[in-house]
Coordinates of C-alpha atoms in Angstrom, one line a residue:
M567 CA 11.7 6.4 12.9
T568 CA 11.6 3.5 15.5
K569 CA 13.2 5.7 18.1
D570 CA 10.5 8.4 18.1
H571 CA 8.2 7.8 21.0
E572 CA 5.5 9.8 19.4
N573 CA 5.0 7.1 16.8
I574 CA 2.2 4.6 17.2
W575 CA 2.0 1.1 15.6
L576 CA -1.4 -0.4 14.7
A577 CA -1.2 -4.2 15.0
N578 CA -3.7 -7.0 14.4
L579 CA -3.5 -8.9 17.6
G580 CA -6.6 -11.1 17.2
M581 CA -9.3 -12.2 14.9
N582 CA -12.5 -12.6 16.9
L583 CA -14.2 -9.2 17.2
K584 CA -17.2 -10.7 18.9
D585 CA -15.2 -12.0 21.9
R586 CA -13.4 -8.6 22.1
R587 CA -16.7 -6.8 22.3
K588 CA -17.9 -9.0 25.1
K589 CA -14.7 -8.5 26.9
S590 CA -14.9 -4.7 26.5
M591 CA -18.5 -4.6 27.8
S592 CA -17.7 -6.7 30.8
S593 CA -14.8 -4.5 31.8
E594 CA -16.5 -1.2 31.1
D595 CA -17.9 -0.8 34.6
S596 CA -14.7 -1.6 36.4
E597 CA -12.5 0.6 34.3
G598 CA -14.9 3.6 34.0
S599 CA -13.7 6.9 32.9
A600 CA -10.2 6.4 34.2
M601 CA -9.3 4.8 30.8
A602 CA -10.4 7.9 28.8
P603 CA -7.6 9.4 26.9
S604 CA -6.1 12.7 28.1
T605 CA -7.1 15.7 25.9
N606 CA -6.5 19.4 25.6
T607 CA -9.3 22.0 25.8
L608 CA -10.1 21.4 22.2
G609 CA -10.7 17.7 22.8
L610 CA -7.5 16.6 21.0
P611 CA -5.6 13.6 22.4
L612 CA -2.4 14.5 24.3
I613 CA -1.1 11.0 24.9
K614 CA -1.1 8.0 22.6
Q615 CA -0.5 4.3 23.2
A616 CA 2.6 2.8 21.7
I617 CA 0.6 0.0 20.2
A618 CA -3.1 0.0 19.4
E619 CA -4.9 -3.4 19.1
L620 CA -6.9 -4.2 16.0
Y621 CA -9.5 -7.0 16.1
R622 CA -11.1 -8.6 13.1
M623 CA -14.0 -10.9 12.4
E624 CA -12.5 -14.4 12.1
E625 CA -14.5 -15.4 9.0
D626 CA -13.4 -12.1 7.2
Y627 CA -9.8 -12.5 8.3
N628 CA -9.4 -16.0 7.0
V629 CA -10.5 -15.2 3.4
Y630 CA -8.8 -11.7 3.5
Y631 CA -5.4 -13.0 4.5
G632 CA -5.2 -16.7 3.6
G633 CA -7.6 -16.3 0.7
I634 CA -7.5 -13.3 -1.5
S635 CA -4.3 -11.6 -0.2
N636 CA -2.1 -14.6 -0.6
G637 CA -4.2 -16.6 -3.2
L638 CA -4.7 -13.7 -5.7
L639 CA -3.0 -10.4 -4.9
W640 CA 0.4 -11.9 -3.9
P641 CA 1.0 -13.9 -7.1
A642 CA -0.7 -11.3 -9.4
L643 CA 1.5 -8.4 -8.2
H644 CA 4.6 -10.6 -8.7
N645 CA 3.3 -11.4 -12.2
L646 CA 3.1 -15.1 -11.5
P647 CA -0.4 -15.8 -12.7
E648 CA 0.2 -19.6 -12.7
Y649 CA 0.1 -19.5 -8.9
I650 CA -3.2 -17.7 -8.6
V651 CA -5.7 -20.0 -6.8
H652 CA -8.1 -21.4 -9.4
D653 CA -11.0 -20.9 -7.0
Y654 CA -10.9 -17.2 -8.1
D655 CA -12.1 -18.3 -11.6
S656 CA -15.5 -18.1 -10.0
P657 CA -16.8 -14.5 -10.2
K658 CA -19.0 -15.0 -7.1
L659 CA -16.2 -16.3 -4.9
L660 CA -13.9 -13.5 -6.2
R661 CA -16.6 -10.9 -5.3
D662 CA -17.3 -12.5 -1.8
H663 CA -13.6 -12.6 -0.9
W664 CA -12.9 -9.1 -2.3
C665 CA -15.7 -7.8 -0.1
A666 CA -14.0 -9.4 2.9
Y667 CA -10.8 -7.6 1.9
V668 CA -12.7 -4.3 1.6
R669 CA -14.3 -4.8 5.1
V670 CA -10.9 -5.5 6.8
N671 CA -9.4 -2.5 5.1
Y672 CA -12.4 -0.4 6.2
Q673 CA -12.1 -1.5 9.8
F674 CA -8.3 -1.0 9.8
A675 CA -8.8 2.5 8.3
I676 CA -11.4 3.4 11.0
D677 CA -9.0 2.2 13.8
A678 CA -6.2 4.2 12.3
V679 CA -8.2 7.4 12.1
R680 CA -9.6 6.8 15.6
N681 CA -6.0 6.5 17.0
S682 CA -4.6 9.4 15.1
R683 CA -4.5 13.2 15.8
P684 CA -4.9 16.0 13.3
Q685 CA -1.2 16.7 13.2
D686 CA -0.2 13.0 12.5
F687 CA 1.1 11.5 9.3
I688 CA -0.3 8.0 8.8
W689 CA 1.9 5.5 7.1
I690 CA 0.3 2.3 5.7
H691 CA 2.4 -0.7 4.6
D692 CA 1.9 -3.3 1.9
Y693 CA -0.5 -5.0 -0.3
H694 CA -2.9 -6.2 2.4
L695 CA -4.1 -2.6 3.0
M696 CA -4.2 -0.9 -0.4
L697 CA -7.8 0.5 0.1
T698 CA -7.2 2.1 3.5
G699 CA -6.2 5.5 2.1
M700 CA -9.5 5.7 0.2
V701 CA -11.5 5.1 3.3
M702 CA -9.5 7.4 5.5
Q703 CA -9.7 10.3 3.0
S704 CA -13.5 9.7 2.9
L705 CA -13.6 10.0 6.7
D706 CA -11.4 13.1 6.8
P707 CA -10.0 14.7 3.6
N708 CA -7.5 16.7 5.6
L709 CA -5.6 13.6 6.7
E710 CA -2.1 13.0 5.3
V711 CA -1.7 9.3 4.5
G712 CA 1.3 7.6 2.9
F713 CA 1.6 4.1 1.5
F714 CA 4.6 1.9 0.8
L715 CA 4.4 -1.2 -1.3
H716 CA 7.0 -3.7 -0.2
I717 CA 6.4 -6.2 -3.0
P718 CA 6.6 -5.7 -6.8
F719 CA 3.8 -4.1 -8.8
Q720 CA 3.8 -6.2 -12.0
P721 CA 0.3 -7.5 -12.4
P722 CA -0.6 -9.5 -15.6
E723 CA -2.9 -7.9 -18.1
N724 CA -5.8 -10.2 -17.2
F725 CA -5.7 -8.7 -13.7
F726 CA -7.9 -5.9 -15.1
T727 CA -10.2 -8.2 -17.2
K728 CA -10.6 -11.6 -15.5
Y729 CA -10.1 -10.1 -12.0
V730 CA -11.5 -6.6 -12.7
T731 CA -13.5 -6.8 -9.5
C732 CA -10.3 -6.0 -7.6
G733 CA -7.9 -4.9 -10.3
L734 CA -9.4 -1.4 -10.9
P735 CA -10.1 -0.7 -7.2
V736 CA -6.4 -1.3 -6.5
L737 CA -5.4 1.2 -9.2
R738 CA -7.8 3.8 -7.9
G739 CA -7.2 3.0 -4.2
L740 CA -3.5 3.8 -4.3
L741 CA -4.2 7.2 -5.8
R742 CA -6.2 8.2 -2.7
F743 CA -3.0 8.2 -0.6
T744 CA -1.2 11.5 -0.2
K745 CA 2.0 9.8 -1.3
V746 CA 3.0 6.3 -2.4
G747 CA 6.4 4.7 -2.4
F748 CA 7.6 1.8 -4.6
Q749 CA 10.7 -0.3 -4.3
T750 CA 12.0 0.2 -7.8
H751 CA 11.5 2.5 -10.8
R752 CA 10.2 -0.4 -12.9
D753 CA 7.4 -0.9 -10.4
R754 CA 6.4 2.7 -10.4
A755 CA 6.6 2.8 -14.2
K756 CA 4.3 -0.2 -14.5
Y757 CA 1.8 1.4 -12.2
L758 CA 1.8 4.6 -14.2
E759 CA 1.4 2.7 -17.4
L760 CA -1.6 0.8 -16.1
V761 CA -3.2 4.0 -14.6
Q762 CA -2.9 5.7 -18.0
Q763 CA -4.4 2.6 -19.7
H764 CA -7.3 1.9 -17.4
L765 CA -8.3 5.2 -15.7
K766 CA -10.0 8.0 -17.7
G767 CA -9.1 11.6 -17.2
V768 CA -5.9 11.0 -15.4
V769 CA -3.2 13.7 -15.5
I770 CA 0.5 12.7 -14.8
N771 CA 3.4 15.1 -14.3
H772 CA 7.0 14.2 -13.7
D773 CA 9.5 16.3 -11.7
N774 CA 13.0 15.5 -13.0
T775 CA 14.7 17.3 -10.1
M776 CA 12.9 15.4 -7.4
D777 CA 12.3 12.2 -9.5
I778 CA 8.7 12.4 -8.4
D779 CA 5.5 11.7 -10.4
T780 CA 2.3 13.5 -9.5
V781 CA -1.0 11.9 -10.5
T782 CA -4.4 13.7 -10.5
H783 CA -7.6 11.7 -10.9
E784 CA -11.2 12.5 -10.0
G785 CA -10.1 15.6 -7.9
W786 CA -7.5 13.8 -5.9
T787 CA -3.7 14.2 -6.2
C788 CA -1.1 11.7 -5.2
S789 CA 2.7 11.8 -5.4
L790 CA 4.7 8.7 -6.4
G791 CA 8.3 8.1 -5.4
V792 CA 10.9 5.3 -5.5
F793 CA 12.5 4.3 -2.1
P794 CA 14.5 1.1 -2.0
V795 CA 14.0 -0.3 1.5
S796 CA 17.0 -1.5 3.5
I797 CA 17.9 -3.1 6.9
K798 CA 18.7 -1.8 10.3
N799 CA 22.4 -2.5 10.1
D800 CA 23.1 -2.3 13.9
D801 CA 20.7 -5.2 14.5
F802 CA 23.1 -7.5 12.6
L803 CA 26.4 -5.8 13.4
K804 CA 25.9 -6.2 17.1
F805 CA 25.9 -10.0 16.7
V806 CA 28.9 -9.9 14.3
H807 CA 31.0 -8.2 17.0
M808 CA 30.2 -10.8 19.7
P809 CA 33.0 -13.3 20.4
E810 CA 30.5 -16.1 20.5
S811 CA 29.5 -15.4 16.9
V812 CA 33.0 -16.3 15.7
V813 CA 32.8 -19.6 17.6
K814 CA 29.4 -20.3 16.1
K815 CA 30.7 -19.4 12.6
E816 CA 33.5 -22.0 12.8
A817 CA 31.1 -24.6 14.1
I818 CA 28.7 -24.0 11.2
R819 CA 31.5 -24.2 8.6
T820 CA 32.6 -27.5 10.1
K821 CA 29.0 -28.8 10.2
I822 CA 28.4 -27.9 6.5
L823 CA 31.8 -28.5 4.8
G824 CA 33.0 -31.2 7.2
K825 CA 36.4 -31.4 8.9
D826 CA 39.4 -30.6 6.8
P827 CA 37.5 -29.9 3.5
P828 CA 39.6 -29.9 0.3
K829 CA 41.3 -26.7 -0.7
G830 CA 39.0 -24.4 -2.6
S831 CA 35.8 -25.8 -1.1
R832 CA 32.9 -23.4 -1.2
F833 CA 30.0 -22.8 1.2
F834 CA 26.9 -21.5 -0.6
F835 CA 24.2 -20.2 1.6
S836 CA 20.5 -19.4 0.9
V837 CA 17.8 -18.4 3.4
E838 CA 14.2 -17.4 2.5
R839 CA 10.6 -18.2 3.1
F840 CA 9.5 -21.3 1.3
D841 CA 7.6 -19.3 -1.3
Y842 CA 7.3 -19.8 -5.0
T843 CA 8.4 -16.2 -5.6
K844 CA 11.8 -17.0 -4.2
G845 CA 13.0 -19.2 -7.1
I846 CA 14.0 -22.2 -4.8
K847 CA 13.0 -24.9 -7.3
E848 CA 14.9 -23.2 -10.2
K849 CA 17.9 -22.8 -7.9
L850 CA 17.9 -26.5 -7.1
V851 CA 17.6 -27.5 -10.8
A852 CA 20.6 -25.3 -11.7
Y853 CA 22.6 -26.6 -8.7
K854 CA 22.0 -30.2 -9.8
R855 CA 23.2 -29.3 -13.3
Y856 CA 26.2 -27.5 -11.7
F857 CA 27.6 -30.9 -10.4
E858 CA 26.7 -32.6 -13.7
K859 CA 28.6 -30.0 -15.7
Y860 CA 31.5 -29.5 -13.3
P861 CA 32.1 -32.9 -11.6
D862 CA 35.4 -31.6 -10.2
R863 CA 33.3 -29.6 -7.7
I864 CA 31.8 -32.8 -6.2
G865 CA 33.2 -33.4 -2.7
K866 CA 34.0 -29.7 -2.3
D867 CA 31.0 -27.5 -2.5
V868 CA 27.9 -27.5 -0.4
L869 CA 24.6 -25.5 -0.6
Y870 CA 23.0 -24.8 2.8
Q871 CA 19.4 -24.0 1.9
V872 CA 17.1 -22.7 4.6
A873 CA 13.5 -22.6 3.3
V874 CA 11.2 -21.6 6.1
T875 CA 7.8 -23.4 5.6
N876 CA 4.8 -21.1 5.5
R877 CA 1.3 -20.8 4.1
R878 CA 0.8 -24.6 3.6
S879 CA -2.9 -24.1 3.9
V880 CA -2.7 -22.5 0.4
D881 CA -2.7 -25.3 -2.3
T882 CA -0.2 -23.6 -4.6
Y883 CA 2.3 -23.2 -1.7
R884 CA 1.9 -26.8 -0.5
V885 CA 2.4 -28.3 -4.0
Y886 CA 5.5 -26.1 -4.7
Q887 CA 7.1 -26.9 -1.3
D888 CA 6.6 -30.7 -1.8
E889 CA 8.2 -30.5 -5.3
C890 CA 11.2 -28.7 -3.9
I891 CA 11.7 -31.2 -1.1
A892 CA 11.5 -34.1 -3.5
L893 CA 14.1 -32.4 -5.8
A894 CA 16.4 -31.8 -2.8
K895 CA 16.4 -35.5 -2.0
Q896 CA 17.3 -36.3 -5.6
I897 CA 20.3 -34.1 -5.4
T898 CA 21.5 -35.5 -2.1
E899 CA 21.2 -39.1 -3.5
A900 CA 22.6 -38.3 -6.9
F901 CA 26.0 -37.0 -5.9
K902 CA 28.5 -38.8 -3.7
D903 CA 32.2 -38.6 -3.1
P904 CA 33.9 -42.0 -2.3
K905 CA 36.8 -40.2 -0.8
R906 CA 34.6 -38.2 1.6
P907 CA 31.5 -40.4 2.4
E908 CA 30.3 -37.9 4.9
W909 CA 30.1 -35.1 2.3
K910 CA 26.6 -34.0 1.1
P911 CA 26.0 -31.6 -1.8
L912 CA 23.0 -30.0 -0.1
V913 CA 21.7 -29.4 3.4
F914 CA 18.0 -28.6 3.1
Q915 CA 16.3 -27.1 6.2
T916 CA 12.7 -26.0 6.6
D917 CA 13.0 -24.5 10.1
G918 CA 13.9 -20.9 10.6
L919 CA 17.1 -19.8 12.2
P920 CA 17.3 -17.6 15.4
R921 CA 19.0 -14.3 14.7
P922 CA 22.4 -15.3 16.4
E923 CA 22.5 -18.5 14.2
L924 CA 21.5 -16.6 11.1
V925 CA 24.2 -14.0 11.5
A926 CA 26.8 -16.8 12.3
S927 CA 25.7 -18.6 9.1
Y928 CA 26.2 -15.3 7.1
M929 CA 29.7 -15.0 8.6
A930 CA 30.5 -18.7 7.8
M931 CA 29.4 -18.6 4.1
D932 CA 31.7 -18.0 1.2
I933 CA 28.9 -17.1 -1.3
G934 CA 25.4 -16.0 -0.7
V935 CA 22.7 -17.1 -3.2
V936 CA 19.7 -14.8 -3.5
T937 CA 17.8 -15.6 -6.7
P938 CA 14.1 -14.9 -6.5
K939 CA 11.8 -15.0 -9.5
K940 CA 10.3 -11.7 -8.3
D941 CA 10.9 -9.8 -5.1
G942 CA 10.1 -6.3 -3.9
M943 CA 13.7 -5.8 -2.6
N944 CA 15.0 -8.9 -0.9
L945 CA 16.8 -7.8 2.2
V946 CA 18.6 -11.1 2.7
A947 CA 21.2 -10.0 0.1
K948 CA 21.9 -6.9 2.2
E949 CA 22.0 -8.8 5.5
M950 CA 24.5 -11.2 4.0
L951 CA 27.0 -8.5 2.9
I952 CA 26.6 -6.4 6.1
C953 CA 27.5 -9.5 8.2
N954 CA 30.2 -10.8 5.8
P955 CA 31.8 -8.1 3.6
Q956 CA 34.3 -10.6 2.2
A957 CA 31.5 -12.9 0.8
G958 CA 30.6 -13.3 -2.8
L959 CA 27.0 -12.9 -4.0
I960 CA 24.9 -14.5 -6.7
L961 CA 21.9 -12.3 -7.3
S962 CA 19.0 -12.6 -9.8
T963 CA 17.5 -9.7 -11.7
G964 CA 14.1 -10.5 -10.1
A965 CA 15.3 -9.0 -6.8
G966 CA 14.7 -5.3 -6.2
S967 CA 18.1 -5.1 -4.6
E968 CA 19.7 -6.1 -7.9
T969 CA 17.9 -3.2 -9.6
Q970 CA 19.1 -0.8 -6.8
F971 CA 22.7 -2.1 -7.1
T972 CA 22.7 -1.7 -10.9
T973 CA 21.2 1.8 -10.7
S974 CA 23.9 2.7 -8.2
G975 CA 26.7 1.6 -10.6
L976 CA 27.7 -1.6 -8.7
Y977 CA 27.1 -3.8 -11.7
K978 CA 28.1 -2.4 -15.1
E979 CA 27.7 -4.4 -18.4
D980 CA 30.9 -2.8 -19.8
G981 CA 32.6 -2.4 -16.4
E982 CA 33.1 -3.7 -12.9
K983 CA 30.6 -6.3 -11.7
N984 CA 30.5 -6.6 -7.9
Y985 CA 28.3 -9.7 -7.9
H986 CA 27.3 -12.6 -10.1
R987 CA 24.0 -11.9 -11.9
V988 CA 21.4 -14.5 -12.9
S989 CA 19.3 -12.9 -15.6
D990 CA 17.1 -15.9 -16.5
L991 CA 16.3 -18.5 -13.8
F992 CA 15.1 -20.9 -16.5
D993 CA 18.4 -20.9 -18.4
V994 CA 19.8 -23.8 -16.5
E995 CA 23.2 -23.9 -18.3
A996 CA 23.9 -20.2 -17.6
Y997 CA 22.7 -20.5 -14.0
A998 CA 25.0 -23.5 -13.5
D999 CA 27.9 -21.5 -15.0
T1000 CA 27.2 -18.7 -12.6
F1001 CA 27.6 -21.1 -9.6
Y1002 CA 31.0 -22.1 -11.1
R1003 CA 32.2 -18.6 -11.7
A1004 CA 31.3 -17.7 -8.1
A1005 CA 33.0 -20.8 -6.7
T1006 CA 36.2 -20.3 -8.7
E1007 CA 36.6 -16.5 -8.2
S1008 CA 39.7 -15.6 -6.3
V1009 CA 39.3 -14.8 -2.7
S1010 CA 40.9 -11.4 -3.0
I1011 CA 38.6 -10.3 -5.9
R1012 CA 35.6 -11.7 -4.1
A1013 CA 36.5 -9.7 -0.9
A1014 CA 37.0 -6.5 -2.9
H1015 CA 33.5 -6.8 -4.5
G1016 CA 31.9 -7.7 -1.2
K1017 CA 33.5 -4.7 0.5
R1018 CA 32.0 -2.3 -2.1
L1019 CA 28.6 -3.8 -1.7
S1020 CA 28.8 -3.7 2.1
D1021 CA 29.9 -0.1 2.1
F1022 CA 27.0 0.9 -0.1
I1023 CA 24.5 -0.9 2.2
L1024 CA 26.1 0.7 5.3
S1025 CA 25.4 4.1 3.9
N1026 CA 21.9 3.3 2.8
D1027 CA 20.3 1.8 5.9
I1028 CA 16.6 1.7 7.0
E1029 CA 16.8 5.0 8.9
R1030 CA 17.8 6.7 5.7
W1031 CA 15.0 4.9 3.8
S1032 CA 12.3 5.9 6.3
A1033 CA 13.6 9.5 6.5
A1034 CA 13.5 9.8 2.7
F1035 CA 9.9 8.6 2.5
L1036 CA 8.7 10.7 5.4
D1037 CA 10.5 13.8 4.2
P1038 CA 7.6 16.3 3.7
S1039 CA 9.4 18.2 0.9
W1040 CA 8.7 15.8 -1.9
T1041 CA 4.9 15.7 -2.2
H1042 CA 2.6 17.7 -4.4
Q1043 CA 1.5 19.7 -1.3
V1044 CA 4.8 21.6 -1.3
I1045 CA 5.5 24.7 -3.3
R1046 CA 8.7 23.8 -5.1
P1047 CA 11.5 26.3 -6.0
T1048 CA 10.7 27.8 -9.3
Q1049 CA 11.8 30.6 -11.7
V1050 CA 9.3 33.4 -11.8
N1051 CA 9.5 34.9 -15.4
T1052 CA 5.9 35.9 -16.3
L1053 CA 2.9 37.5 -14.7
E1054 CA 1.2 34.1 -14.7
D1055 CA 4.1 32.6 -12.9
F1056 CA 4.0 35.3 -10.2
F1057 CA 0.2 35.1 -9.6
S1058 CA 0.3 31.3 -9.6
L1059 CA 3.0 31.4 -6.9
M1060 CA 1.1 33.9 -4.8
M1061 CA -2.2 32.0 -5.1
R1062 CA -0.5 28.8 -3.9
T1063 CA 1.1 30.8 -1.1
R1064 CA -2.3 32.2 -0.1
N1065 CA -3.6 28.7 0.2
V1066 CA -0.8 27.6 2.4
R1067 CA -1.3 30.7 4.7
R1068 CA -5.0 29.9 5.0
Q1069 CA -4.2 26.3 6.1
I1070 CA -1.7 27.7 8.6
V1071 CA -4.3 30.1 10.1
D1072 CA -7.0 27.3 10.1
R1073 CA -4.7 24.9 12.1
V1074 CA -3.6 27.6 14.6
L1075 CA -7.2 28.6 15.3
K1076 CA -8.1 25.0 15.9
G1077 CA -5.1 24.4 18.2
I1078 CA -3.5 21.9 15.8
P1079 CA 0.3 21.9 15.2
I1080 CA 1.5 23.3 11.9
R1081 CA 2.6 20.7 9.3
Q1082 CA 6.3 20.8 8.4
H1083 CA 5.7 21.2 4.7
F1084 CA 4.0 24.6 5.3
M1085 CA 7.3 26.1 6.3
I1086 CA 9.1 24.4 3.4
S1087 CA 6.6 25.9 1.0
I1088 CA 6.9 29.4 2.4
K1089 CA 10.7 29.2 2.3
N1090 CA 10.7 27.9 -1.3
A1091 CA 8.2 30.7 -2.3
K1092 CA 10.5 33.4 -0.8
E1093 CA 13.6 32.0 -2.4
S1094 CA 11.8 31.7 -5.7
L1095 CA 11.1 35.5 -5.7
E1096 CA 14.6 36.3 -4.5
N1097 CA 16.3 34.2 -7.1
S1098 CA 14.1 35.6 -9.9
S1099 CA 14.6 39.3 -9.0
G1100 CA 18.3 39.4 -10.0
S1101 CA 20.8 41.7 -8.4
D1102 CA 18.2 44.1 -7.1
S1103 CA 16.4 41.8 -4.6
H1104 CA 13.3 44.1 -4.4
T1105 CA 12.5 44.5 -8.1
L1106 CA 11.0 41.7 -10.2
V1107 CA 10.9 42.2 -14.0
L1108 CA 8.2 40.0 -15.5
R1109 CA 7.1 39.4 -19.1
A1110 CA 3.4 39.8 -19.8
S1111 CA 3.3 36.3 -21.2
Q1112 CA 5.7 33.6 -22.3
D1113 CA 5.7 34.9 -25.9
S1114 CA 5.3 38.6 -25.2
P1115 CA 8.3 41.1 -25.2
D1116 CA 6.3 43.4 -22.9
T1117 CA 7.5 43.6 -19.4
A1118 CA 6.3 44.9 -16.0
K1119 CA 8.3 45.8 -12.9
F1120 CA 7.1 44.8 -9.4
D1121 CA 8.5 46.0 -6.1
I1122 CA 8.4 42.8 -4.1
K1123 CA 9.8 44.2 -0.8
N1124 CA 6.4 43.9 0.9
E1125 CA 6.0 40.3 -0.3
L1126 CA 9.4 39.4 1.0
D1127 CA 8.7 41.0 4.4
E1128 CA 5.5 39.1 4.7
F1129 CA 7.3 35.9 4.0
E1130 CA 9.8 36.7 6.8
K1131 CA 6.9 37.3 9.2
D1132 CA 5.3 33.9 8.1
L1133 CA 8.5 32.1 8.8
S1134 CA 9.1 33.9 12.1
F1135 CA 5.5 33.1 13.2
M1136 CA 5.8 29.4 12.3
Q1137 CA 9.1 29.1 14.1
Y1138 CA 7.6 30.6 17.2
A1139 CA 4.4 28.6 17.0
Q1140 CA 6.4 25.4 16.9
S1141 CA 8.9 26.3 19.6
E1142 CA 9.0 25.4 23.2
D1143 CA 8.5 29.1 24.1
V1144 CA 4.7 29.1 23.9
D1145 CA 3.3 28.5 27.4
N1146 CA -0.2 29.7 27.1
V1147 CA -2.7 31.3 24.8
E1148 CA -2.3 34.8 26.2
Q1149 CA 1.4 34.8 25.6
F1150 CA 0.9 33.5 22.1
V1151 CA -1.7 36.2 21.2
D1152 CA 0.5 38.9 22.7
W1153 CA 3.5 37.8 20.5
V1154 CA 1.3 37.8 17.3
I1155 CA 0.1 41.3 18.0
K1156 CA 3.6 42.6 18.5
Q1157 CA 4.9 40.9 15.4
F1158 CA 2.2 42.2 13.0
R1159 CA 2.3 45.7 14.3
K1160 CA 5.8 46.1 13.0

């Protein structure tokens, strides 16, 4: 996806729209028409910028991002209602801030449509922009707009009562995208449960073959899929293979464990944003209990915790961060080793690590600790095992990556367990025991488990993730392969085919490229007829109805020939062989005279 130069990224590069407007007006005369985009004879843009700037009103942006997005939507969708900012108990403030969220989404949607072409697929990301699909479809119902939610979708029940001002619009807004992707099956299932509970007249269908849900509501249809996000492996592996990374790795191990650490010493490593969803406080409580319960580990093991400070302007973040820092100091002061006075049980850091240092730390660790309360996926777990396939992993069930690993057979209750699972962050005794099991696991077993996880991550990278989401074959717009057994099946298939053909003709006449899913639909329709006709590929025997013994025979040779012409036409229309309109018309005449 990132290598395609046809892609365009919309980025918010500033907040003061007024200043931007003044700047635009002052530069208008000097730039003139030279800055106008190149278009074809139909007025469609031929060239797009790689990045398009988006500017917001500062007062709106502050309450949109620092206010309702991070003060309400973030904790609510993680099902952590105790961290919702209490200011939103006020219906008036909630309404005012929600209006700012709507305005920013509206402006973003307008900018996206303005920078798009009719042939484009628009892909929106994350909880800040859940209403953009609704706005875009209102501006142009022919747009194809996808949405991917990077965080969990597990709102508490009072999200649709106490916070109904934004709760119901979020449910409805997501249904106005062409397709929506979730990180896990549990998030999609929760969304569907809430849609059925709170929206009237909704119709939901599940396709077992594709594992896709189709939801129809108020005349709009949306497809819902599950696509666990991953990392760009090469971005990390290129550092792993650098000789200087090995030098840094050894330096970091010495810095954390000390010189000549006792045999069996273990280097635990955690890195995340300093966020209450990451379970840092619960981790520190369990780590403290670990040394109390297993004093033989004192002087051996060290947890290197990197918690990158962010969002301190939000009260709930600031209080949480201060509590964690105080707890970290308690741990450092509580455990000493007289034989190794330089040893510290915990190294706590609030500054981020540059990529080379981060990768070297992954390479240096013995065991990665990734134990969020709730997380959409948590890519740190994947980064760790890509950089260090011999490492052990402690992983909580709150991480979407744990759900993906379990679904893929990497953790079996009655079989092989390739990582150490933390099921309940508040079960301090069990959590401390998990630290101990990870620390005392043999190096060979740990390496075997790490290798299996690493191999899985290598084969499921970010390119595969983006290709799966962008694949045009899985939405409701596509005619799926089907068995044609009755007259109703046949006429339904041909009606859907007719609609696809009309869209093809409409786009060709307007000079707009044909969408990929048109060809997929025609191919599937053709194959459906062929597979349903038996040994004689031209005769289709159909029952009058599902329950009727009466049958009718159809000669479908003409239909199959027309499908061949459709496919040939689309291949030619999308090829590099078309140089001008006259050539195109001449080819069409010759084809359809046959």
